[in-house]
Amino acid sequence: MENSEKTFYITTPIYYPSGNMHIGHTYCTVAADTMARFKKQTGYDVYFLTGMDEHGQKIERKAAEMGVTPQKLVDDIAVATESLWKMMNIEYDDFIRTTQPRHEKIVQKIFRKFYEQGDIYKSEYEGMYCTPCEAFWTPTQLKDGNCPDCGRPVEPAREESYFFRMSKYQDWLIDYIESHPDFIQPPSRANEMLNNFLKPGLQDLCVSRTSFKWGVPVDFDENHVVYVWIDALSNYITALGYDSDDDALFRRYWPADVHLVGKEIVRFHTIYWPIMLHALGLPLPKQIFGHGWLLFGNDKMSKSKGNVVYPAPIVERYGADALRYYLMREMPFGSDGNYTNEAMLTRMNSDLANDLGNLVSRTVAMIEKYFDGVIPAPDAPTGFEDELKARCEALPALVEKYMNELQFSLALGEIWKLVGDCNRYIDLTRPWILGKSPEEQPRLKTVLYYLAECVRVIAVAIAPTMPATPGRIFRQLGVEDPAMMTWQSIQSFGHLPAGLKVQKGEALFPRIDVQKELAALSGGADEKPAEKTAQKKKDVGMNKEKAPRADKEESRHISYDDFCKVKLVTARVIACERVENSDKLLKETVELKKGDIRTVVSGIAKYYSPEDMVGKTVVLVENLAPRKMRGVVSEGMLLCASDPDGKLSLVTVEDLADGGWEIS
Ligand code: MSP
């Protein structure tokens, strides 16, 4: 093998042909694309493979129903699938189709090799077969008489077949998995394979079929076609030209760095595939990562269950980057996550429109307003700037660590912490106040330079997940030099040259009217009529025709996500005075964590004197947008209880003198 350290080979499963791929399918491909782009960004020579798994009885039957040839059916679906990936901005290096001669020829060679070396023998199969999953099951493996994976009915199958002696490799595989803890991730999936399948004993696998024709013919026994999983798994090496006249790619990229697969096909990838490779004398992929499912109404999103959401309407309305961000941010990669339109729209509003979008537009607008659109050179930094700079410089290593663990959500979480820091920095330094006094010009220059540089760092860091957004940010910042867009350029702070001319553009992510969009999107859930009513009750996000009572109930409630957006912290009142010309307002100076001082204006002067206030530990809504009252900017709000007559009592925290504790 010539595989050097700086290559990275990543694959998705090859998809069964389906004219209507849903966002569950796009999940894995977006993850692979994000990872591939990240590895490229960090200097790797990357090869990213995806494709289609086009053989099997299911396709043969479907084509017959439609009155077309199986080849015509899969050709049409391949065109639709590639255009879906284009819409999602997926940049693969190869799209393998198992009906391509380059693949079929090598599968035949592989099958013959197994036969000639005694791994495969001919016998008779009798058992149950799940056609949708293309999987054989023994009667004891069935669940309530149905397929244990998808729950659908199985069919009895009895036919002459070739069998692979899986049992011969069982002990070797147990040993391999136990001595390579990174091989199957997350680790819980390794335990499942060891305890449920390998240790109880592997049965020999039926690897050919005679009852249908749509498959790779066994070239030494023409009644047989190769079992679809032997055919499909081989794609990871046939695409690289393994055992062909040109195997340069295979020599360069094999073994794969990671196969990303959904959790229900981990078994095929961590048992059959390693055994096939070992029998061929080839090294195993470094890792198989079994990700979770996108659920809809707590059930796996799947076309056969009729509870799917399609990507096209979402991409058309909010752009591929917004959907990609949501898919990568919302749930940890190994776990299942429930999808609702409402959660997606809420996240788009809070993270993209509010946090990121506002940061970029405020930064650019202030540079335009105060410095005629020219990014100023910074003056002397203070502690605030030192902290921001340290945050920026720590970011690449944190992102790299999480990305290498395929923890997309945590990597994005780190980037968004910096977005939050920048927004807080604006609130604390108040450039709009600095802009009023000429003597504050040097300070204003520093603040706006630091913000512009942070925005550049953020644009670079989001590029793998949101490939179309950085270009839009760079255009607004006036950054044209490709050297300013690289991973290398954010390893240390301050590479953005002063003097660039910013240019305000359209809002990156316009704010979404959630209720309106929910109504518009509710046509996107392709629910079966019988399930529709039950599902609608469960899922407010998809509910178009709400019953009046439900409507009332819903407007009374806020979502948990909305609640989580309110940041409540303890704050110690260190000074307090009356606001001039007001008999209602007190101006409190409060301290959160050491040194984090805020000014807050509260309408409690009738009930508390300034002296009463000093020394109290109160509860502050920390992330309320600043608001000016009687000429004083209030940075938050103190919580009070109000009795039936409107008398206010402060909410205080006993036994806690410190500020800055989060309340949850
Ligand atoms: N053809 C096989 C894979 C062969 S790989 C050598 C197959 N195809 S599939 O089209 O049914 O599924 C492809 C991938 O999509 C699987 O990894 C599967 O887990 C994933 N998903 C399908 N529905 C999904 C969700 N609802 N959520 C997340 N991923 C899901 O299996």
XYZ file of C-alpha atoms in Angstrom, residues 49-638:
590
model
C -17.065 8.270 -2.704
C -20.817 7.900 -2.878
C -23.098 6.136 -5.329
C -26.000 3.780 -5.918
C -26.713 0.167 -5.075
C -28.748 -0.765 -8.124
C -29.272 -4.531 -8.109
C -31.756 -6.794 -6.375
C -35.206 -8.274 -6.472
C -36.836 -5.070 -5.285
C -35.675 -3.156 -8.366
C -36.548 -6.023 -10.686
C -40.111 -6.096 -9.294
C -40.528 -2.332 -9.310
C -39.357 -2.055 -12.927
C -41.783 -4.822 -13.950
C -44.632 -2.970 -12.218
C -43.711 0.196 -14.081
C -43.293 -1.584 -17.398
C -39.680 -0.458 -17.882
C -36.382 -2.317 -17.825
C -34.528 -2.313 -14.495
C -31.671 -0.499 -16.232
C -33.950 2.302 -17.420
C -35.396 2.605 -13.922
C -32.002 2.950 -12.237
C -30.623 5.219 -14.970
C -33.437 7.703 -14.366
C -33.028 7.544 -10.611
C -29.266 8.022 -10.880
C -29.862 11.315 -12.724
C -32.291 12.463 -10.005
C -29.907 11.405 -7.232
C -26.943 13.246 -8.686
C -29.038 16.372 -9.072
C -30.155 16.085 -5.439
C -26.507 16.000 -4.381
C -25.836 19.020 -6.544
C -28.681 20.873 -4.861
C -27.209 19.975 -1.451
C -23.786 21.189 -2.635
C -22.201 17.754 -2.198
C -18.776 17.562 -3.831
C -17.885 13.904 -4.291
C -14.946 12.566 -6.245
C -16.790 9.574 -7.654
C -20.341 8.313 -7.959
C -20.207 4.541 -8.338
C -23.153 2.592 -9.684
C -23.172 -1.142 -9.141
C -24.515 -1.699 -12.661
C -21.391 -0.190 -14.200
C -19.115 -2.691 -15.996
C -16.095 -1.425 -14.014
C -17.836 -2.671 -10.862
C -19.549 -5.825 -12.158
C -16.356 -7.219 -13.695
C -14.454 -6.976 -10.422
C -17.325 -8.364 -8.338
C -17.237 -11.450 -10.580
C -13.498 -11.766 -10.034
C -13.913 -11.396 -6.268
C -16.675 -14.031 -6.163
C -14.614 -16.453 -8.240
C -11.616 -15.914 -5.982
C -13.688 -16.741 -2.879
C -14.927 -19.891 -4.609
C -11.516 -20.990 -5.794
C -9.933 -20.568 -2.406
C -12.728 -22.503 -0.673
C -14.472 -19.639 1.147
C -17.619 -20.245 -0.879
C -19.374 -23.598 -1.386
C -22.599 -24.649 -3.109
C -25.564 -25.944 -1.106
C -29.281 -25.313 -0.672
C -30.848 -22.428 1.168
C -34.031 -22.646 3.129
C -35.119 -19.727 5.257
C -36.828 -16.365 5.273
C -35.950 -13.387 3.097
C -36.810 -9.721 3.527
C -36.915 -8.270 0.024
C -36.971 -4.558 1.014
C -33.839 -5.063 3.184
C -32.351 -7.716 0.881
C -31.524 -9.734 4.013
C -31.811 -13.385 5.002
C -33.086 -14.328 8.439
C -33.354 -17.557 10.365
C -36.727 -18.206 12.051
C -35.231 -17.397 15.469
C -34.020 -14.005 14.297
C -37.493 -12.872 13.204
C -39.417 -10.442 15.366
C -43.090 -11.411 15.669
C -42.626 -13.336 12.450
C -41.420 -10.230 10.598
C -38.083 -8.763 9.559
C -36.271 -7.671 12.740
C -34.831 -4.592 10.960
C -37.826 -3.047 9.226
C -40.763 -4.971 10.720
C -42.167 -5.923 7.314
C -43.284 -9.453 6.326
C -40.616 -11.886 5.141
C -40.991 -14.511 2.435
C -39.940 -18.140 2.626
C -37.065 -18.816 0.268
C -35.712 -22.195 -0.788
C -33.163 -22.406 -3.525
C -29.801 -23.688 -4.570
C -27.253 -21.189 -3.351
C -23.618 -20.520 -2.742
C -22.623 -19.998 0.883
C -19.734 -18.083 2.405
C -17.999 -19.796 5.325
C -18.343 -16.873 7.704
C -17.843 -19.128 10.717
C -14.244 -19.747 9.628
C -13.376 -16.091 10.317
C -15.404 -15.539 13.441
C -12.634 -15.829 16.046
C -10.269 -13.731 13.991
C -12.909 -10.969 13.728
C -13.754 -11.008 17.439
C -10.083 -10.636 18.194
C -9.692 -7.855 15.623
C -12.621 -5.842 16.972
C -11.509 -6.272 20.563
C -7.953 -5.214 19.797
C -8.958 -2.207 17.610
C -11.244 -0.083 19.782
C -11.553 2.650 17.122
C -12.640 0.254 14.384
C -16.357 0.438 15.182
C -17.702 3.742 16.451
C -19.499 4.701 18.599
C -18.247 1.944 20.958
C -21.791 0.849 21.883
C -22.196 -0.430 18.326
C -19.078 -2.587 18.679
C -20.526 -4.191 21.797
C -23.781 -4.835 19.995
C -21.970 -6.617 17.146
C -19.822 -8.679 19.496
C -22.591 -9.684 21.875
C -25.547 -10.083 19.504
C -23.939 -11.520 16.405
C -20.326 -12.631 16.731
C -20.108 -14.292 20.124
C -23.337 -16.340 19.725
C -21.734 -17.780 16.558
C -21.809 -16.739 12.905
C -23.861 -18.738 10.433
C -22.581 -19.249 6.924
C -24.027 -16.587 4.650
C -26.079 -17.295 1.559
C -24.309 -15.272 -1.160
C -26.124 -16.041 -4.397
C -29.701 -16.145 -5.676
C -31.351 -18.020 -8.524
C -34.939 -16.786 -8.185
C -34.323 -13.482 -9.964
C -31.929 -12.159 -12.572
C -31.226 -8.497 -11.740
C -27.777 -8.847 -10.233
C -24.161 -9.516 -11.120
C -24.108 -12.969 -12.772
C -21.808 -15.549 -11.201
C -19.573 -16.090 -14.215
C -18.905 -19.761 -13.548
C -22.540 -20.700 -12.805
C -24.932 -18.603 -14.819
C -28.129 -19.481 -12.981
C -26.856 -17.510 -10.015
C -26.538 -13.806 -9.334
C -24.294 -12.485 -6.560
C -26.086 -11.571 -3.296
C -26.630 -7.807 -3.278
C -24.615 -7.143 -0.121
C -21.504 -8.911 -1.490
C -22.024 -6.884 -4.666
C -22.711 -3.593 -2.832
C -19.955 -3.728 -0.206
C -17.370 -4.336 -2.914
C -18.087 -0.851 -4.290
C -15.684 0.687 -1.787
C -12.756 -0.989 -3.578
C -14.063 -1.438 -7.130
C -14.513 2.351 -7.351
C -10.786 2.704 -6.697
C -9.923 0.254 -9.470
C -9.008 -2.682 -7.229
C -7.794 -5.653 -9.283
C -8.277 -3.699 -12.534
C -5.819 -2.496 -15.173
C -5.542 0.806 -13.364
C -5.418 0.449 -9.597
C -3.540 3.695 -8.848
C -6.399 5.084 -6.773
C -6.667 1.855 -4.840
C -2.983 1.907 -4.028
C -3.205 5.532 -3.006
C -6.348 5.559 -0.863
C -7.044 2.073 0.478
C -7.634 1.324 3.343
C -10.510 3.764 3.781
C -10.243 6.140 6.700
C -13.928 5.958 7.451
C -17.084 4.362 6.114
C -20.073 6.374 7.351
C -23.164 4.186 7.616
C -26.570 4.264 9.273
C -26.888 2.140 12.379
C -29.075 -0.552 10.751
C -26.338 -1.469 8.265
C -23.460 -1.518 10.741
C -23.822 -5.325 10.860
C -23.057 -5.716 7.144
C -20.111 -3.328 7.344
C -18.493 -4.669 10.485
C -19.025 -8.414 9.989
C -19.403 -9.380 6.322
C -17.228 -6.634 4.881
C -14.180 -7.185 7.133
C -14.417 -10.931 6.505
C -14.585 -10.389 2.742
C -11.561 -8.097 2.860
C -9.601 -10.446 5.073
C -10.377 -13.333 2.720
C -9.044 -11.185 -0.145
C -5.884 -10.500 1.862
C -6.641 -6.773 2.105
C -6.329 -4.415 5.065
C -9.554 -3.336 6.781
C -10.959 0.200 6.752
C -9.703 2.193 9.720
C -13.161 2.988 10.989
C -16.825 2.290 10.487
C -18.989 4.927 12.080
C -22.644 3.988 12.641
C -24.639 7.181 12.853
C -28.149 7.513 14.253
C -31.409 8.074 12.424
C -33.399 11.148 11.778
C -36.725 10.322 13.344
C -40.042 11.860 12.557
C -42.657 11.613 15.282
C -40.248 9.284 17.139
C -40.149 6.777 14.291
C -37.399 6.301 11.703
C -38.028 8.597 8.774
C -38.578 6.210 5.919
C -40.582 6.138 2.757
C -42.197 2.803 3.543
C -43.532 4.238 6.797
C -44.752 7.271 4.913
C -43.328 9.816 7.329
C -40.735 11.571 5.267
C -39.619 15.146 4.763
C -37.973 16.032 1.468
C -35.043 18.403 1.190
C -36.080 20.338 -1.941
C -38.726 22.622 -0.386
C -36.401 23.399 2.511
C -33.449 24.189 0.246
C -35.617 26.289 -2.053
C -36.871 28.401 0.833
C -33.806 28.739 3.072
C -30.815 27.510 1.047
C -28.726 24.347 1.246
C -26.380 25.845 3.832
C -29.190 26.376 6.325
C -30.345 22.763 5.997
C -26.777 21.441 6.127
C -26.158 23.489 9.272
C -29.301 22.191 10.923
C -28.544 18.545 10.084
C -25.012 18.769 11.424
C -25.837 20.899 14.455
C -29.016 19.465 15.854
C -28.058 15.991 17.030
C -24.881 14.232 18.107
C -23.732 12.130 15.155
C -24.038 8.727 16.824
C -27.544 9.325 18.201
C -31.053 9.427 16.825
C -32.802 12.770 16.710
C -36.395 13.735 16.190
C -37.002 16.048 13.261
C -39.597 18.774 13.319
C -39.936 21.713 10.979
C -40.465 23.904 14.024
C -37.144 22.952 15.629
C -35.375 23.504 12.320
C -36.915 26.923 11.702
C -36.276 27.990 15.288
C -32.637 27.051 15.021
C -32.281 28.805 11.678
C -33.695 31.945 13.266
C -31.651 31.868 16.425
C -28.279 30.596 15.210
C -28.217 31.796 11.627
C -30.402 34.902 11.353
C -29.880 36.304 14.848
C -26.454 35.183 15.968
C -24.376 34.880 12.811
C -26.372 37.064 10.422
C -26.668 39.962 12.856
C -23.011 39.782 13.806
C -21.941 40.132 10.190
C -24.428 42.865 9.335
C -23.763 44.887 12.500
C -20.004 44.683 11.980
C -20.145 45.740 8.343
C -22.751 48.455 9.014
C -20.665 50.009 11.801
C -17.487 50.006 9.692
C -19.470 51.747 6.943
C -20.947 54.259 9.360
C -17.891 55.181 11.400
C -14.999 54.627 8.960
C -16.546 55.149 5.520
C -16.473 51.415 4.970
C -12.726 51.004 5.445
C -11.598 48.427 8.001
C -9.517 50.461 10.491
C -6.147 49.424 11.924
C -6.555 48.523 15.593
C -5.220 50.641 18.441
C -4.060 49.227 21.797
C -6.041 46.161 22.903
C -7.619 45.859 26.344
C -8.482 42.757 28.346
C -11.663 42.300 26.255
C -9.666 42.090 23.043
C -7.062 39.788 24.574
C -9.847 37.426 25.573
C -11.468 37.495 22.144
C -8.138 36.903 20.455
C -7.423 33.951 22.760
C -10.851 32.495 21.912
C -10.168 32.793 18.176
C -6.759 31.218 18.468
C -8.100 28.300 20.515
C -10.874 27.616 18.011
C -9.035 25.676 15.245
C -7.692 23.023 17.622
C -11.099 22.542 19.239
C -12.858 22.264 15.894
C -10.215 19.846 14.634
C -10.537 17.634 17.700
C -14.322 17.354 17.400
C -14.298 16.962 13.622
C -11.809 14.123 13.861
C -14.217 12.430 16.270
C -17.041 13.109 13.758
C -18.758 15.200 16.399
C -20.061 17.813 13.983
C -22.477 19.240 16.481
C -19.779 19.924 19.067
C -17.463 21.455 16.453
C -20.223 23.827 15.359
C -21.035 24.506 19.003
C -17.481 25.803 19.479
C -17.778 28.090 16.453
C -21.080 29.420 17.714
C -19.571 30.107 21.135
C -17.253 32.522 19.342
C -20.226 34.042 17.489
C -21.875 34.576 20.889
C -18.707 36.073 22.348
C -18.553 38.563 19.487
C -22.168 39.615 19.949
C -21.573 40.072 23.678
C -18.398 42.025 22.889
C -20.502 44.451 20.828
C -22.983 44.827 23.695
C -20.200 45.421 26.198
C -18.016 47.778 24.189
C -21.012 49.672 22.742
C -19.420 51.012 19.564
C -22.462 53.265 18.992
C -21.571 55.160 22.174
C -17.844 55.237 21.298
C -18.814 56.635 17.898
C -20.212 59.727 19.577
C -16.943 61.037 21.036
C -13.909 61.890 18.908
C -11.572 60.954 21.783
C -12.934 57.375 21.636
C -11.912 56.974 17.973
C -8.823 54.829 18.726
C -10.936 52.539 20.913
C -13.625 52.298 18.219
C -10.980 51.361 15.650
C -9.797 48.534 17.871
C -13.299 47.225 18.478
C -14.282 47.233 14.816
C -11.009 45.696 13.648
C -11.369 42.895 16.193
C -14.931 42.254 15.106
C -14.016 42.139 11.419
C -11.162 39.725 12.091
C -13.416 37.496 14.220
C -16.002 37.438 11.433
C -13.280 36.321 9.015
C -12.209 33.539 11.387
C -15.811 32.390 11.710
C -16.295 32.414 7.930
C -13.270 30.147 7.476
C -14.375 27.784 10.231
C -17.940 27.280 8.940
C -16.848 26.558 5.358
C -16.961 22.727 5.499
C -20.520 22.671 6.822
C -21.818 25.724 4.979
C -19.761 25.952 1.808
C -21.748 28.765 0.159
C -21.810 31.183 3.095
C -18.129 32.123 3.559
C -17.969 33.636 0.039
C -20.909 35.893 0.902
C -19.219 36.974 4.133
C -15.864 37.567 2.455
C -17.566 39.746 -0.167
C -19.095 41.875 2.587
C -15.736 42.163 4.358
C -13.961 43.035 1.103
C -11.688 39.981 1.462
C -10.535 38.775 -1.947
C -7.142 37.274 -1.190
C -7.494 33.455 -1.068
C -4.743 33.377 1.559
C -7.211 35.028 3.961
C -9.675 32.172 3.491
C -7.481 29.256 4.539
C -7.373 27.147 7.670
C -3.743 28.171 8.015
C -4.735 31.842 8.130
C -6.823 31.397 11.292
C -4.165 29.637 13.336
C -3.155 33.009 14.733
C -5.150 36.208 15.114
C -4.776 39.403 13.128
C -4.100 38.425 9.517
C -6.936 40.523 8.154
C -5.309 43.559 6.549
C -6.625 46.945 7.652
C -7.737 49.154 4.764
C -10.068 46.663 3.050
C -13.318 48.202 1.871
C -16.405 46.492 3.274
C -19.608 46.314 1.337
C -22.948 45.739 2.940
C -24.835 42.901 1.255
C -28.155 41.202 1.665
C -28.912 39.638 5.046
C -27.089 36.286 5.109
C -30.101 34.518 6.593
C -33.278 36.594 6.634
C -35.389 36.132 9.742
C -38.089 33.528 9.319
C -41.720 34.004 10.291
C -41.993 30.592 11.918
C -45.786 30.283 11.902
C -46.044 31.325 8.272
C -43.265 28.994 7.196
C -44.705 26.095 9.179
C -47.906 26.467 7.247
C -46.023 26.664 3.956
C -43.863 23.641 4.728
C -46.587 21.403 6.080
C -47.144 20.103 2.563
C -43.592 18.719 2.763
C -44.494 15.900 5.147
C -45.561 12.996 3.042
C -47.669 11.227 5.619
C -49.953 8.306 4.930
C -53.575 9.467 5.310
C -54.279 6.959 8.097
C -51.300 8.169 10.078
C -51.862 11.771 9.274
C -54.238 12.641 12.072
C -52.260 10.877 14.779
C -49.039 12.366 13.526
C -50.444 15.844 13.394
C -51.500 15.609 16.980
C -47.992 14.593 17.940
C -46.155 17.140 15.914
C -47.099 20.750 16.140
C -44.389 21.589 13.619
C -46.213 19.810 10.830
C -49.701 20.820 11.830
C -51.550 22.865 9.283
C -55.172 22.411 10.263
C -55.085 22.815 14.014
C -58.209 22.264 16.091
C -59.237 25.537 17.790
C -58.591 24.200 21.279
C -55.148 22.943 20.370
C -54.448 26.335 18.869
C -55.134 28.050 22.173
C -53.061 25.559 24.090
C -50.130 26.011 21.752
C -50.108 29.790 21.917
C -49.915 29.541 25.724
C -46.801 27.376 25.548
C -43.328 28.180 24.405
C -41.057 25.437 23.156
C -38.269 24.072 25.311
C -35.833 25.450 22.743
C -37.306 28.923 23.190
C -37.000 28.615 26.943
C -33.355 27.585 26.593
C -32.646 30.797 24.753
C -33.300 32.861 27.866
C -30.082 33.063 29.823
C -30.727 33.667 33.508
C -27.763 34.335 35.778
C -27.219 35.546 39.308
C -25.861 39.075 39.646
C -24.617 40.976 42.683
C -25.750 44.585 42.996
C -22.611 46.592 43.734
C -24.020 50.110 43.296
C -27.422 51.677 42.768
C -28.854 55.153 42.193
C -32.110 56.751 41.080
C -32.434 57.598 37.375
C -32.670 61.361 36.941
C -36.173 62.737 36.290
C -37.868 59.441 36.989
C -39.700 58.331 40.106
C -40.009 54.758 38.817
C -36.530 53.821 37.683
C -33.421 52.661 39.535
C -30.062 52.264 37.826
C -28.194 49.276 39.258
C -24.577 48.385 38.653
C -24.347 44.613 38.878
C -21.430 42.232 38.756
C -21.785 38.817 37.102
C -18.569 36.789 37.019
C -15.570 38.697 38.406
C -15.038 41.839 36.364
C -18.178 41.410 34.194
C -20.011 44.567 35.183
C -23.376 45.582 33.739
C -25.735 48.491 34.064
C -29.385 47.580 34.459
C -32.386 49.878 34.701
C -35.426 48.558 36.617
C -38.869 50.043 37.341
C -38.721 49.269 41.059
C -37.941 52.671 42.632
C -41.363 52.716 44.325
C -40.600 49.514 46.233
C -36.845 49.611 46.844
C -34.419 52.399 47.767
C -30.897 52.387 46.275
C -29.548 51.455 49.722
C -31.897 48.410 49.896
C -30.485 47.158 46.643
C -26.750 47.161 47.277
C -25.480 43.756 48.368
C -28.453 41.774 47.070
C -27.876 38.808 44.730
C -30.586 39.056 42.128
C -31.580 37.173 38.981
C -30.703 38.839 35.687
C -31.963 38.051 32.184
C -28.478 38.214 30.772
C -29.093 38.066 27.041
C -31.940 40.540 26.684
C -31.182 43.002 23.895
C -29.875 46.284 25.413
C -32.497 49.029 25.634
C -32.234 52.716 26.414
C -34.474 54.097 29.175
C -34.330 57.786 30.110
C -30.933 58.053 28.443
C -29.430 55.040 30.257
C -28.702 51.815 28.378
C -30.025 48.830 30.313
C -28.095 45.624 29.638
C -30.562 43.041 30.880
C -33.498 42.859 33.227
C -33.910 41.903 36.883
